[in-house]
PDB file of C-alpha atoms in Angstrom:
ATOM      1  CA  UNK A1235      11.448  -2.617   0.307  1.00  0.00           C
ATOM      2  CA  UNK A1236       8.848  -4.769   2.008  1.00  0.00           C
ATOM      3  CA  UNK A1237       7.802  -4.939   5.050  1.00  0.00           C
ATOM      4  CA  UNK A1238       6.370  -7.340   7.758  1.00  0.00           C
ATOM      5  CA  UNK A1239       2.520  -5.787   6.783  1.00  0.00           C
ATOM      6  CA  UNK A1240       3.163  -6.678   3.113  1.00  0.00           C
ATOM      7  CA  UNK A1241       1.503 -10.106   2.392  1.00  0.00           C
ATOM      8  CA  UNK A1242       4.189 -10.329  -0.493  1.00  0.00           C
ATOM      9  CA  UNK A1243       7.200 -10.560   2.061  1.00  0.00           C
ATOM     10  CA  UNK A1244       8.777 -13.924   2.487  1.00  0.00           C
ATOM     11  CA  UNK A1245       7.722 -15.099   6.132  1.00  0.00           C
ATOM     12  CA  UNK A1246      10.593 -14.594   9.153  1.00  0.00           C
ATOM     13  CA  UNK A1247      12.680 -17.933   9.896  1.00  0.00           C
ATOM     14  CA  UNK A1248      13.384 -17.833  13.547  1.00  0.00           C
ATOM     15  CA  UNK A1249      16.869 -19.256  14.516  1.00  0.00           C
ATOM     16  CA  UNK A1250      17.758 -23.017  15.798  1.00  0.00           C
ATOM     17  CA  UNK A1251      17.702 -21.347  19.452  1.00  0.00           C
ATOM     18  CA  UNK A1252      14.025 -19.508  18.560  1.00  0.00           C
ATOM     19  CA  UNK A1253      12.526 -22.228  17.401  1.00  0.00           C
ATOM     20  CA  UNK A1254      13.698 -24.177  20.495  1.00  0.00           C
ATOM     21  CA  UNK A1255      12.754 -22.025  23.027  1.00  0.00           C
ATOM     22  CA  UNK A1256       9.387 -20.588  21.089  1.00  0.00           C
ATOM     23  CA  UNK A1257       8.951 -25.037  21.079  1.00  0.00           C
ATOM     24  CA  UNK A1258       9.509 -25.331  24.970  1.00  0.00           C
ATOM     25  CA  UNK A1259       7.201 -22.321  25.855  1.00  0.00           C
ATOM     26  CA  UNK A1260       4.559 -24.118  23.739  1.00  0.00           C
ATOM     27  CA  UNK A1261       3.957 -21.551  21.162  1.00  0.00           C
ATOM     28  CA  UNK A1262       2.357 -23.119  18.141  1.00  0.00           C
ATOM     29  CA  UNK A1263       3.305 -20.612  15.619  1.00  0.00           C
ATOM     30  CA  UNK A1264       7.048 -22.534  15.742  1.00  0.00           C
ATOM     31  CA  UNK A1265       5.361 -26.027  15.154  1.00  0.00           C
ATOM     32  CA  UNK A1266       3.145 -24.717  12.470  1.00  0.00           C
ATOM     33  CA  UNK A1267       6.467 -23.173  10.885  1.00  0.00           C
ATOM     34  CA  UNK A1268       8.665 -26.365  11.198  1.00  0.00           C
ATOM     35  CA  UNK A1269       5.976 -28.350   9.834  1.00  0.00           C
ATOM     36  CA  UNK A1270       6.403 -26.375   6.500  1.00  0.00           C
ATOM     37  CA  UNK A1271      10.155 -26.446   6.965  1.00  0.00           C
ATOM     38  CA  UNK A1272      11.743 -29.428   5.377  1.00  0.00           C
ATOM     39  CA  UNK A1273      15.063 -28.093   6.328  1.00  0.00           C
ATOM     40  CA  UNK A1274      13.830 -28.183  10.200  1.00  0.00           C
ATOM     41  CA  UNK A1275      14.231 -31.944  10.080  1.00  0.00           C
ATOM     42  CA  UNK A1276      18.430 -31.465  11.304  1.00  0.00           C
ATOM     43  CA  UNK A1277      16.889 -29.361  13.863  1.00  0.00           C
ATOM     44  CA  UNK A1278      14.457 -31.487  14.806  1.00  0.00           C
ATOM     45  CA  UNK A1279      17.134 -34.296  14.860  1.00  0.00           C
ATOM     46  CA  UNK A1280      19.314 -31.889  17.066  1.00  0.00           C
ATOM     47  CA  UNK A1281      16.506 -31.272  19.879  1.00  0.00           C
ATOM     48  CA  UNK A1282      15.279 -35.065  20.136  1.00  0.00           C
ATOM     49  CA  UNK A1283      19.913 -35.393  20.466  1.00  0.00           C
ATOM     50  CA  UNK A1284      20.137 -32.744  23.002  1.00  0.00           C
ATOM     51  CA  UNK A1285      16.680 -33.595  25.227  1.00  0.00           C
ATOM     52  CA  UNK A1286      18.192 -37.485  24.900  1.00  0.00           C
ATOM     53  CA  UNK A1287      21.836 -36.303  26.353  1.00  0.00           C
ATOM     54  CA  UNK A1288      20.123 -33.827  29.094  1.00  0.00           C
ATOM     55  CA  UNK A1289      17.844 -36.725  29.861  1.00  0.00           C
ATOM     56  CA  UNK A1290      20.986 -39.211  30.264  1.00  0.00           C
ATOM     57  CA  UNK A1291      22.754 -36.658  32.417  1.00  0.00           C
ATOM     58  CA  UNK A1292      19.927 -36.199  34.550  1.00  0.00           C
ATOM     59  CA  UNK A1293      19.818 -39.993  34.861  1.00  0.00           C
ATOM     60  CA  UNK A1294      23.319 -40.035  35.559  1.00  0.00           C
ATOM     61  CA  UNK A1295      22.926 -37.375  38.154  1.00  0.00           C
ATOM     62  CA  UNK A1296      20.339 -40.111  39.767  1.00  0.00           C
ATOM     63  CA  UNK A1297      22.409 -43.032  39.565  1.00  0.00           C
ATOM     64  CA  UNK A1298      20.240 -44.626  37.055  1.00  0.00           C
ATOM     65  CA  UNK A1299      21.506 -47.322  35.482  1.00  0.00           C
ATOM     66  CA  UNK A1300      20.077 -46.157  31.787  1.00  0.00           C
ATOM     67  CA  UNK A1301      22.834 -43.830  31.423  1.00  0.00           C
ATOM     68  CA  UNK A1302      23.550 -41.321  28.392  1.00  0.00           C
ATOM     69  CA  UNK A1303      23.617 -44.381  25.721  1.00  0.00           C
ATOM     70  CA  UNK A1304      20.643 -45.629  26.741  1.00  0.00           C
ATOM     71  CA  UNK A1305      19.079 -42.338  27.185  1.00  0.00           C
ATOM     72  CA  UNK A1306      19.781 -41.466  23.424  1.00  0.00           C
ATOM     73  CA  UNK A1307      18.940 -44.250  22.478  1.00  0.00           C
ATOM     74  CA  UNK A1308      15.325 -44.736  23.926  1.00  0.00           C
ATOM     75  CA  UNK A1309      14.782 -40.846  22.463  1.00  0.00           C
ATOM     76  CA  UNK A1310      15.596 -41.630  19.091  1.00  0.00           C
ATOM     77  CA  UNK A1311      13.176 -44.738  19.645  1.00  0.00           C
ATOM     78  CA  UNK A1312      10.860 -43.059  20.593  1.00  0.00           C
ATOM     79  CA  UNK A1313      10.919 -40.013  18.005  1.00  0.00           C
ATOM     80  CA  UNK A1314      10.449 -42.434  15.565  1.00  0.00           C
ATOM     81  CA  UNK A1315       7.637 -44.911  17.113  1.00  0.00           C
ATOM     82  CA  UNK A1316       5.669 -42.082  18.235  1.00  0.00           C
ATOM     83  CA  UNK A1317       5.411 -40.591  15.018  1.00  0.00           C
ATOM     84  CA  UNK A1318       4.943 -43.412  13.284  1.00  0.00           C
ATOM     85  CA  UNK A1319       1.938 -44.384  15.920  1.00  0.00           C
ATOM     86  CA  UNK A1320       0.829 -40.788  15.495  1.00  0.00           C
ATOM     87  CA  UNK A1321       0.896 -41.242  11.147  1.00  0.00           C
ATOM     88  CA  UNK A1322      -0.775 -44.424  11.558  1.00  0.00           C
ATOM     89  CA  UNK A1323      -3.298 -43.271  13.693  1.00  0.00           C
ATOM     90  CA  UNK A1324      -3.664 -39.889  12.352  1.00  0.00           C
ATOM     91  CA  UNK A1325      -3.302 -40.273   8.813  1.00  0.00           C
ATOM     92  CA  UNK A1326      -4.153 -43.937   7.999  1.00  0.00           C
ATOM     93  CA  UNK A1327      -7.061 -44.790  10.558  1.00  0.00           C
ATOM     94  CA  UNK A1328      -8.680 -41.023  10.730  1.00  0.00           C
ATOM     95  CA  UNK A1329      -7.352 -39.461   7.396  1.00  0.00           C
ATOM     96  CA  UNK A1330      -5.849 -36.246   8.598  1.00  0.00           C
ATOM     97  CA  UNK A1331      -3.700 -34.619   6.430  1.00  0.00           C
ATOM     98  CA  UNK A1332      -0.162 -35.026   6.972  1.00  0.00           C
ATOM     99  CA  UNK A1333       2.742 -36.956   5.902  1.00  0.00           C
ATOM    100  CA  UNK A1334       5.079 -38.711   8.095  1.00  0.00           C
ATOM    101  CA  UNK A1335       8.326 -36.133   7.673  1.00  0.00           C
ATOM    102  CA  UNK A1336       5.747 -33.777   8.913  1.00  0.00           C
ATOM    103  CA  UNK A1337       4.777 -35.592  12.041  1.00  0.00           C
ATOM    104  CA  UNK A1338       9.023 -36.447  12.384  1.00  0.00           C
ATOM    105  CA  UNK A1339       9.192 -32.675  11.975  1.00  0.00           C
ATOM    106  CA  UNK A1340       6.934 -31.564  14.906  1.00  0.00           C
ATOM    107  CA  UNK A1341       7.071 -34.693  16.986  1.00  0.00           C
ATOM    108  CA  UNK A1342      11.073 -33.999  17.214  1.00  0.00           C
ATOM    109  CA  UNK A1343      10.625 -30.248  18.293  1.00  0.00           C
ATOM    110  CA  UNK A1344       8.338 -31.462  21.096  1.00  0.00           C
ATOM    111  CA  UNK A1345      10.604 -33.015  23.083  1.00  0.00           C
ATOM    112  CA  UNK A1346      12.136 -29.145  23.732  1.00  0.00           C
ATOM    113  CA  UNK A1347      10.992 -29.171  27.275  1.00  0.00           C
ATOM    114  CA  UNK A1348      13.036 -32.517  27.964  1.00  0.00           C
ATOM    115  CA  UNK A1349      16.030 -30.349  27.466  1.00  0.00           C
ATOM    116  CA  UNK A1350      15.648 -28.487  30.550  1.00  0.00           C
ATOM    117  CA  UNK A1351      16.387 -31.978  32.367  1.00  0.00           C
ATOM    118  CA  UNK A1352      19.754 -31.207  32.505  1.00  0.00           C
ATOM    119  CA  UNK A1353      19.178 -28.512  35.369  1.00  0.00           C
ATOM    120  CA  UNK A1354      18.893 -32.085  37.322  1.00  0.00           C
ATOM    121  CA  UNK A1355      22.490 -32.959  36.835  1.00  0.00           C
ATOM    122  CA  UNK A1356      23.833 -28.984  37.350  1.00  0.00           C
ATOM    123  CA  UNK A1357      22.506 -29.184  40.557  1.00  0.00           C
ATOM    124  CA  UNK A1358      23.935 -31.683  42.625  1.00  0.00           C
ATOM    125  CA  UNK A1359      22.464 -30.405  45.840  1.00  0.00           C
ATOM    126  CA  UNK A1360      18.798 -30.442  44.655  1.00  0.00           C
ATOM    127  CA  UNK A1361      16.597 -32.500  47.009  1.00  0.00           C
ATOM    128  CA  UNK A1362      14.658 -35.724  45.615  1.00  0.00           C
ATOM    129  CA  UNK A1363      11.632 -33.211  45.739  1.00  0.00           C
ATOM    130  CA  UNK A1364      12.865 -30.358  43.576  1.00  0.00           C
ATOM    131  CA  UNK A1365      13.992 -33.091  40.904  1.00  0.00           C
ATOM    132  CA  UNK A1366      10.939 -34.667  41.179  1.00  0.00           C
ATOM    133  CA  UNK A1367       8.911 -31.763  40.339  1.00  0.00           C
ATOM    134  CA  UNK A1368      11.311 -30.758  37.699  1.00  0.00           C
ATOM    135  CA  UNK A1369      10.631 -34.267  35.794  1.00  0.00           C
ATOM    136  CA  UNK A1370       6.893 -33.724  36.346  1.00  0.00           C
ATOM    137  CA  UNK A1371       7.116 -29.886  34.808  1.00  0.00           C
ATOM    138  CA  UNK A1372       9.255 -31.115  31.775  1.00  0.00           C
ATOM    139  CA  UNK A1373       7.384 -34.552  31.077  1.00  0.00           C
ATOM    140  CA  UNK A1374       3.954 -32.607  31.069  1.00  0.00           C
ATOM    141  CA  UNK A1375       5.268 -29.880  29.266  1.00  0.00           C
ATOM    142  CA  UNK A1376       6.653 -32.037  26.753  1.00  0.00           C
ATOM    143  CA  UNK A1377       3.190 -34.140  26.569  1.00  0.00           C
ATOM    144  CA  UNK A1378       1.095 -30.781  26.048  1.00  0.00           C
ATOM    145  CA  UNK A1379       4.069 -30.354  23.221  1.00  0.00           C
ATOM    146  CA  UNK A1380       3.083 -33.102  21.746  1.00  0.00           C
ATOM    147  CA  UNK A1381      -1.059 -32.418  21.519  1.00  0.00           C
ATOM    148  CA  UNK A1382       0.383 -29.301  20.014  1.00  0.00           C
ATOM    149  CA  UNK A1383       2.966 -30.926  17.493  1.00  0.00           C
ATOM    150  CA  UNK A1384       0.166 -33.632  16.548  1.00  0.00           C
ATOM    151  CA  UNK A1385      -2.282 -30.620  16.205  1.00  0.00           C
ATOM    152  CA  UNK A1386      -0.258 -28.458  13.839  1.00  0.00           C
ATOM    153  CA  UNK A1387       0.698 -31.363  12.104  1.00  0.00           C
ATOM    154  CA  UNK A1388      -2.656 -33.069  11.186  1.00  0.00           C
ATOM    155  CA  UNK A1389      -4.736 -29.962  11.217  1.00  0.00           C
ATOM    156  CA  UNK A1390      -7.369 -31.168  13.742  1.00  0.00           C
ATOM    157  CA  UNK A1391      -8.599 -29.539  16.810  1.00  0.00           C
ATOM    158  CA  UNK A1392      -6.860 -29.639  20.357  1.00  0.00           C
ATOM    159  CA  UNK A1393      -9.766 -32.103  21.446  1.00  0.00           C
ATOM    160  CA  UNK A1394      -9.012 -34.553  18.563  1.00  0.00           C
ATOM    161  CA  UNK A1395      -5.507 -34.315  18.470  1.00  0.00           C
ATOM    162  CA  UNK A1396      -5.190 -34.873  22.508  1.00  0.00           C
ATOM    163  CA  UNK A1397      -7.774 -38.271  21.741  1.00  0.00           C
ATOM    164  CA  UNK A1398      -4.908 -39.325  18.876  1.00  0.00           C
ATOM    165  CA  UNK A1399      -2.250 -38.768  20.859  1.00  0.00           C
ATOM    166  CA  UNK A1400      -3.392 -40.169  23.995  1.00  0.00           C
ATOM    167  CA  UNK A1401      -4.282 -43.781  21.733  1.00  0.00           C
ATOM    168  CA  UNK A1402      -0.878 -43.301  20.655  1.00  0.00           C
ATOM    169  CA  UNK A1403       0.396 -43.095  24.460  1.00  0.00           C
ATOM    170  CA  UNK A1404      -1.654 -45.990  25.275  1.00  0.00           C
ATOM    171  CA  UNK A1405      -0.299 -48.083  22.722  1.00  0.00           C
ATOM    172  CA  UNK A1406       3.087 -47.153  22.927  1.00  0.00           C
ATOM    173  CA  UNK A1407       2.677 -48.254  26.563  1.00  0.00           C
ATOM    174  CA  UNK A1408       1.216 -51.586  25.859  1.00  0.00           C
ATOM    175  CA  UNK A1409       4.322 -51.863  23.528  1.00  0.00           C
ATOM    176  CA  UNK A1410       7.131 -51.256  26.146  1.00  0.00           C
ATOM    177  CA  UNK A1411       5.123 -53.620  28.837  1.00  0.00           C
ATOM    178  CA  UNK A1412       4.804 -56.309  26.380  1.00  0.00           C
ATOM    179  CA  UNK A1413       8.718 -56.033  25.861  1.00  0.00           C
ATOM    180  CA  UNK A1414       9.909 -55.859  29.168  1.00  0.00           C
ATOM    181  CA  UNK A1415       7.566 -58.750  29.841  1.00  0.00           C
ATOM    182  CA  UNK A1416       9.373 -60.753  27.124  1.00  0.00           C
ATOM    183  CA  UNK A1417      12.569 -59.376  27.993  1.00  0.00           C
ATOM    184  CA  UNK A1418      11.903 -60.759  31.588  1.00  0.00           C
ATOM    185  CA  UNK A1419      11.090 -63.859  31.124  1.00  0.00           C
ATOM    186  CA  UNK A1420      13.615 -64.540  28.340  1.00  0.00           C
ATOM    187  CA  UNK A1421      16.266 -63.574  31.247  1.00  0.00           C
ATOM    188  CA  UNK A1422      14.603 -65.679  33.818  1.00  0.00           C
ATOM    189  CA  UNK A1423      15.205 -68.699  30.766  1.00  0.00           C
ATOM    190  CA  UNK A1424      18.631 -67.712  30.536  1.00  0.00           C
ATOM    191  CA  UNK A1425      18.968 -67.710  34.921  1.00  0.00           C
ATOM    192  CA  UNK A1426      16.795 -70.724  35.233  1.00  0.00           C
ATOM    193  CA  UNK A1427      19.536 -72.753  32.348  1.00  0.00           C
ATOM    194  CA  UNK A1428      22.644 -71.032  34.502  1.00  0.00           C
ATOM    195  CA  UNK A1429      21.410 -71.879  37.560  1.00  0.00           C
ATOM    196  CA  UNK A1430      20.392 -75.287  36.501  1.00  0.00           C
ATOM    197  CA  UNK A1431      23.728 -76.068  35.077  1.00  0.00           C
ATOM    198  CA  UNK A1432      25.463 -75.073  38.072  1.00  0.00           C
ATOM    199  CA  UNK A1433      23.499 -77.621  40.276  1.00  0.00           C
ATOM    200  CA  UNK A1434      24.402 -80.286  38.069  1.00  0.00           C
ATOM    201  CA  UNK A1435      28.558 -79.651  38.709  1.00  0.00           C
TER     202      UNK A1435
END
């Protein structure tokens, strides 16, 4: 019978729920293990799902207009972009090793600490403080997740992987600007032809 001292045993597969909470405490052992998990991409999948709906009801709880859709949406967006920014950069520009199922693997499970965003929407009598600080908490937590994920993944040190990851930020944020921009000023076409047409009746 093996044991956990004999280098022969077959290494110890924590559950859906231990990888998730090992994940949101930051522990890397969980993204190292997931990142040698092909199977871990459903659970992946299932963490970026559940941090998008506890994101949506904490939007909800705010009266944001984003909503649940749009909340699962924009994290299934931005699973993929972000890992896709974080291959391109890692893999293609500084030739770590990883491959991009990899990254998709790790990136997912670092959006763990979004899930605790739903403590905004079970508690309705939270002040604007407490949910404040519970969005800073979560978002930082899930940023340090990523240095981790992107660390793991690509086998570089925290410094380099916190310098990828924070060009991937940065360009991802260039990205949404640039689209809202355009998104803005296509509506403002659209209200400038509406309002134009009305004048003219």
């Amino acid at each position: 019978m093996q044991t956990s001292e004999d280098p022969g045993a077959a290494p110890v597969r924590r559950s859906f729920w231990q990888r998730w909470l090992a994940a949101t405490r930051l522990d890397a052992s969980v993204y190292h293990e997931v990142e040698d998990d092909r199977s871990a991409i459903l659970q992946a999948f299932a963490i970026v799902a559940i941090a998008g709906l506890a994101r949506g009801l904490a939007a909800v709880a705010n009266d944001d207009l984003v909503g649940v859709g749009g909340s699962l949406v924009i994290a299934f967006a931005s699973w993929l972009i972000v890992t896709t920014l974080l291959w391109f950069v890692g893999v293609v520009v500084d030739h770590d090793t990883s491959s991009f199922l990899e990254l998709l693997r790790t990136v997912g499970f670092a959006a763990s600490p979004l899930v605790l965003l739903c403590l905004v929407a079970l508690s309705p009598v939270s002040s604007p403080s407490i949910v404040l600080g519970l969005k800073i908490v979560t978002h930082t937590a899930a940023a340090a997740a990523l240095v981790i994920a992107a660390r793991e993944a690509l086998d570089v040190s925290t410094l380099r992987a916190s310098v990828i990851c924070g060009l991937v930020i940065g360009a991802l944020t260039i990205v949404v600007v640039y689209l809202l921009n355009a998104l803005a000023m296509k509506l403002q076409g659209i209200l400038d032809v509406v309002v134009s047409a009305a004048s003219q009746t």
